[in-house]
């Protein structure tokens, strides 16, 4: 699955990722409406871009009372706007605090990779963001277990 990979050491907290995301999705330069958030630890001079990692267990989807948050065939967690009632339970459940809420639409939102061309990655001039295929940390263990059981490996 392709994901946005963050290289924290390259982040300068310029927030171009947040601005490009909010403009792409909301038509306005409002970082608060962005699907990517830059956590600022000012005293430590440490900045951490935070974006949905499309968790394997997806606690946001587990708590959604209307099944508005679903995993897609490509592994992406997606909010179905027509089903979302705006209860914000998913915001509380997200372990990374990256679920957002659109006050104009009254629905939750998360990173949708901008249909395969994440604008935050395109505008990240320091190169702190990259959109690429990632392998699950559990993949080697799964392959080893499959081999031990004589199952085909993927």
Tab-separated table of C-alpha atoms in Angstrom:
chain	number	residue	atom	x	y	z
A	1	UNK	CA	0.000	0.000	0.000
A	2	UNK	CA	1.226	3.485	-0.775
A	3	UNK	CA	1.395	5.854	2.167
A	4	UNK	CA	2.797	9.230	3.034
A	5	UNK	CA	6.125	8.637	4.723
A	6	UNK	CA	7.366	11.383	7.039
A	7	UNK	CA	11.049	12.243	7.436
A	8	UNK	CA	10.738	14.269	10.629
A	9	UNK	CA	14.347	15.440	10.590
A	10	UNK	CA	13.690	17.351	7.342
A	11	UNK	CA	10.561	19.158	8.562
A	12	UNK	CA	11.041	22.905	9.083
A	13	UNK	CA	7.433	23.576	10.165
A	14	UNK	CA	6.909	25.777	7.108
A	15	UNK	CA	3.353	24.383	7.019
A	16	UNK	CA	3.188	24.388	3.227
A	17	UNK	CA	1.768	20.870	3.552
A	18	UNK	CA	-1.145	22.105	5.649
A	19	UNK	CA	-1.860	25.059	3.375
A	20	UNK	CA	-1.729	23.030	0.165
A	21	UNK	CA	-3.969	20.355	1.704
A	22	UNK	CA	-6.604	22.799	2.910
A	23	UNK	CA	-6.640	24.596	-0.433
A	24	UNK	CA	-6.897	21.327	-2.338
A	25	UNK	CA	-9.800	20.011	-0.251
A	26	UNK	CA	-11.580	23.105	1.042
A	27	UNK	CA	-10.637	25.776	-1.502
A	28	UNK	CA	-9.181	27.970	1.235
A	29	UNK	CA	-5.780	28.466	2.815
A	30	UNK	CA	-6.858	27.425	6.314
A	31	UNK	CA	-4.373	25.055	7.955
A	32	UNK	CA	-6.961	24.113	10.600
A	33	UNK	CA	-8.947	22.379	7.831
A	34	UNK	CA	-5.940	20.411	6.612
A	35	UNK	CA	-5.776	16.624	6.756
A	36	UNK	CA	-2.113	16.810	7.739
A	37	UNK	CA	-1.073	18.524	10.964
A	38	UNK	CA	2.376	19.685	11.968
A	39	UNK	CA	2.882	19.157	15.688
A	40	UNK	CA	5.126	21.899	16.994
A	41	UNK	CA	7.314	21.215	20.019
A	42	UNK	CA	8.705	24.735	20.098
A	43	UNK	CA	11.063	24.495	23.080
A	44	UNK	CA	12.653	21.315	21.762
A	45	UNK	CA	12.775	22.743	18.210
A	46	UNK	CA	11.089	19.595	17.048
A	47	UNK	CA	8.384	19.442	14.410
A	48	UNK	CA	6.395	16.360	13.501
A	49	UNK	CA	4.034	16.207	10.526
A	50	UNK	CA	1.119	13.945	11.471
A	51	UNK	CA	-1.061	12.303	8.857
A	52	UNK	CA	-3.452	9.353	8.801
A	53	UNK	CA	-1.539	6.075	8.702
A	54	UNK	CA	-4.638	4.057	7.765
A	55	UNK	CA	-4.183	1.793	10.803
A	56	UNK	CA	-4.588	-1.938	10.404
A	57	UNK	CA	-7.162	-2.030	13.209
A	58	UNK	CA	-8.671	1.385	12.322
A	59	UNK	CA	-10.134	2.456	15.677
A	60	UNK	CA	-11.884	5.329	13.894
A	61	UNK	CA	-13.887	2.846	11.837
A	62	UNK	CA	-14.536	0.591	14.817
A	63	UNK	CA	-16.348	3.332	16.751
A	64	UNK	CA	-18.293	4.810	13.835
A	65	UNK	CA	-21.998	4.209	14.591
A	66	UNK	CA	-23.059	4.550	10.948
A	67	UNK	CA	-20.243	2.565	9.302
A	68	UNK	CA	-19.264	5.741	7.489
A	69	UNK	CA	-15.575	4.910	7.803
A	70	UNK	CA	-14.535	1.938	5.743
A	71	UNK	CA	-11.384	0.303	4.470
A	72	UNK	CA	-11.082	0.375	0.699
A	73	UNK	CA	-9.690	-2.416	-1.460
A	74	UNK	CA	-6.338	-0.622	-1.631
A	75	UNK	CA	-6.099	-0.521	2.184
A	76	UNK	CA	-7.018	3.126	2.538
A	77	UNK	CA	-9.432	4.157	5.291
A	78	UNK	CA	-12.078	6.401	3.798
A	79	UNK	CA	-14.924	8.479	5.230
A	80	UNK	CA	-18.164	8.111	3.276
A	81	UNK	CA	-19.604	11.626	3.596
A	82	UNK	CA	-23.207	10.582	2.942
A	83	UNK	CA	-23.144	8.214	5.909
A	84	UNK	CA	-21.307	10.439	8.397
A	85	UNK	CA	-23.578	12.048	10.987
A	86	UNK	CA	-20.836	14.261	12.438
A	87	UNK	CA	-20.757	12.656	15.886
A	88	UNK	CA	-16.929	13.008	16.039
A	89	UNK	CA	-16.430	9.664	17.777
A	90	UNK	CA	-13.720	8.896	15.219
A	91	UNK	CA	-11.818	12.011	16.267
A	92	UNK	CA	-11.760	10.723	19.833
A	93	UNK	CA	-10.755	7.220	18.770
A	94	UNK	CA	-7.850	8.138	16.493
A	95	UNK	CA	-4.634	7.297	18.384
A	96	UNK	CA	-2.675	9.863	16.386
A	97	UNK	CA	-5.168	12.714	16.549
A	98	UNK	CA	-5.252	13.106	12.786
A	99	UNK	CA	-8.957	12.641	12.086
A	100	UNK	CA	-10.427	16.006	11.249
A	101	UNK	CA	-13.825	17.582	10.958
A	102	UNK	CA	-15.195	19.875	8.294
A	103	UNK	CA	-17.538	22.340	10.006
A	104	UNK	CA	-19.061	23.482	6.712
A	105	UNK	CA	-19.925	19.952	5.603
A	106	UNK	CA	-20.575	18.585	9.106
A	107	UNK	CA	-18.573	15.434	8.414
A	108	UNK	CA	-15.310	13.868	9.533
A	109	UNK	CA	-12.351	13.654	7.196
A	110	UNK	CA	-8.956	12.030	6.972
A	111	UNK	CA	-6.167	11.936	4.431
A	112	UNK	CA	-7.390	10.586	1.095
A	113	UNK	CA	-4.020	10.889	-0.656
A	114	UNK	CA	-5.634	13.441	-3.009
A	115	UNK	CA	-6.634	10.618	-5.359
A	116	UNK	CA	-3.057	9.394	-5.670
A	117	UNK	CA	-1.258	12.731	-5.885
A	118	UNK	CA	-0.975	14.110	-2.335
A	119	UNK	CA	-0.666	17.871	-2.543
A	120	UNK	CA	1.159	18.028	0.793
A	121	UNK	CA	3.941	15.909	-0.709
A	122	UNK	CA	4.014	18.007	-3.890
A	123	UNK	CA	4.491	21.240	-1.943
A	124	UNK	CA	6.861	19.973	0.763
A	125	UNK	CA	9.984	21.831	-0.323
A	126	UNK	CA	12.191	20.506	2.518
A	127	UNK	CA	11.431	16.960	1.315
A	128	UNK	CA	10.016	15.789	4.644
A	129	UNK	CA	7.140	13.949	2.953
A	130	UNK	CA	7.224	11.174	0.401
A	131	UNK	CA	4.374	9.143	-1.107
A	132	UNK	CA	5.600	5.624	-1.678
A	133	UNK	CA	4.901	1.945	-1.261
A	134	UNK	CA	5.501	0.751	2.269
A	135	UNK	CA	5.808	-2.702	3.698
A	136	UNK	CA	4.112	-3.441	6.975
A	137	UNK	CA	6.463	-3.941	9.897
A	138	UNK	CA	4.694	-7.255	10.441
A	139	UNK	CA	5.248	-8.458	6.861
A	140	UNK	CA	8.494	-10.400	7.497
A	141	UNK	CA	6.927	-12.211	10.470
A	142	UNK	CA	3.822	-13.026	8.441
A	143	UNK	CA	5.927	-14.406	5.590
A	144	UNK	CA	7.961	-16.516	8.015
A	145	UNK	CA	4.804	-17.912	9.629
A	146	UNK	CA	3.280	-18.637	6.209
A	147	UNK	CA	6.438	-20.474	5.143
A	148	UNK	CA	6.413	-22.524	8.354
A	149	UNK	CA	2.827	-23.577	7.633
A	150	UNK	CA	3.565	-24.301	3.994
A	151	UNK	CA	1.219	-21.563	2.803
A	152	UNK	CA	1.907	-19.511	-0.322
A	153	UNK	CA	3.771	-16.286	0.372
A	154	UNK	CA	2.679	-12.950	-1.022
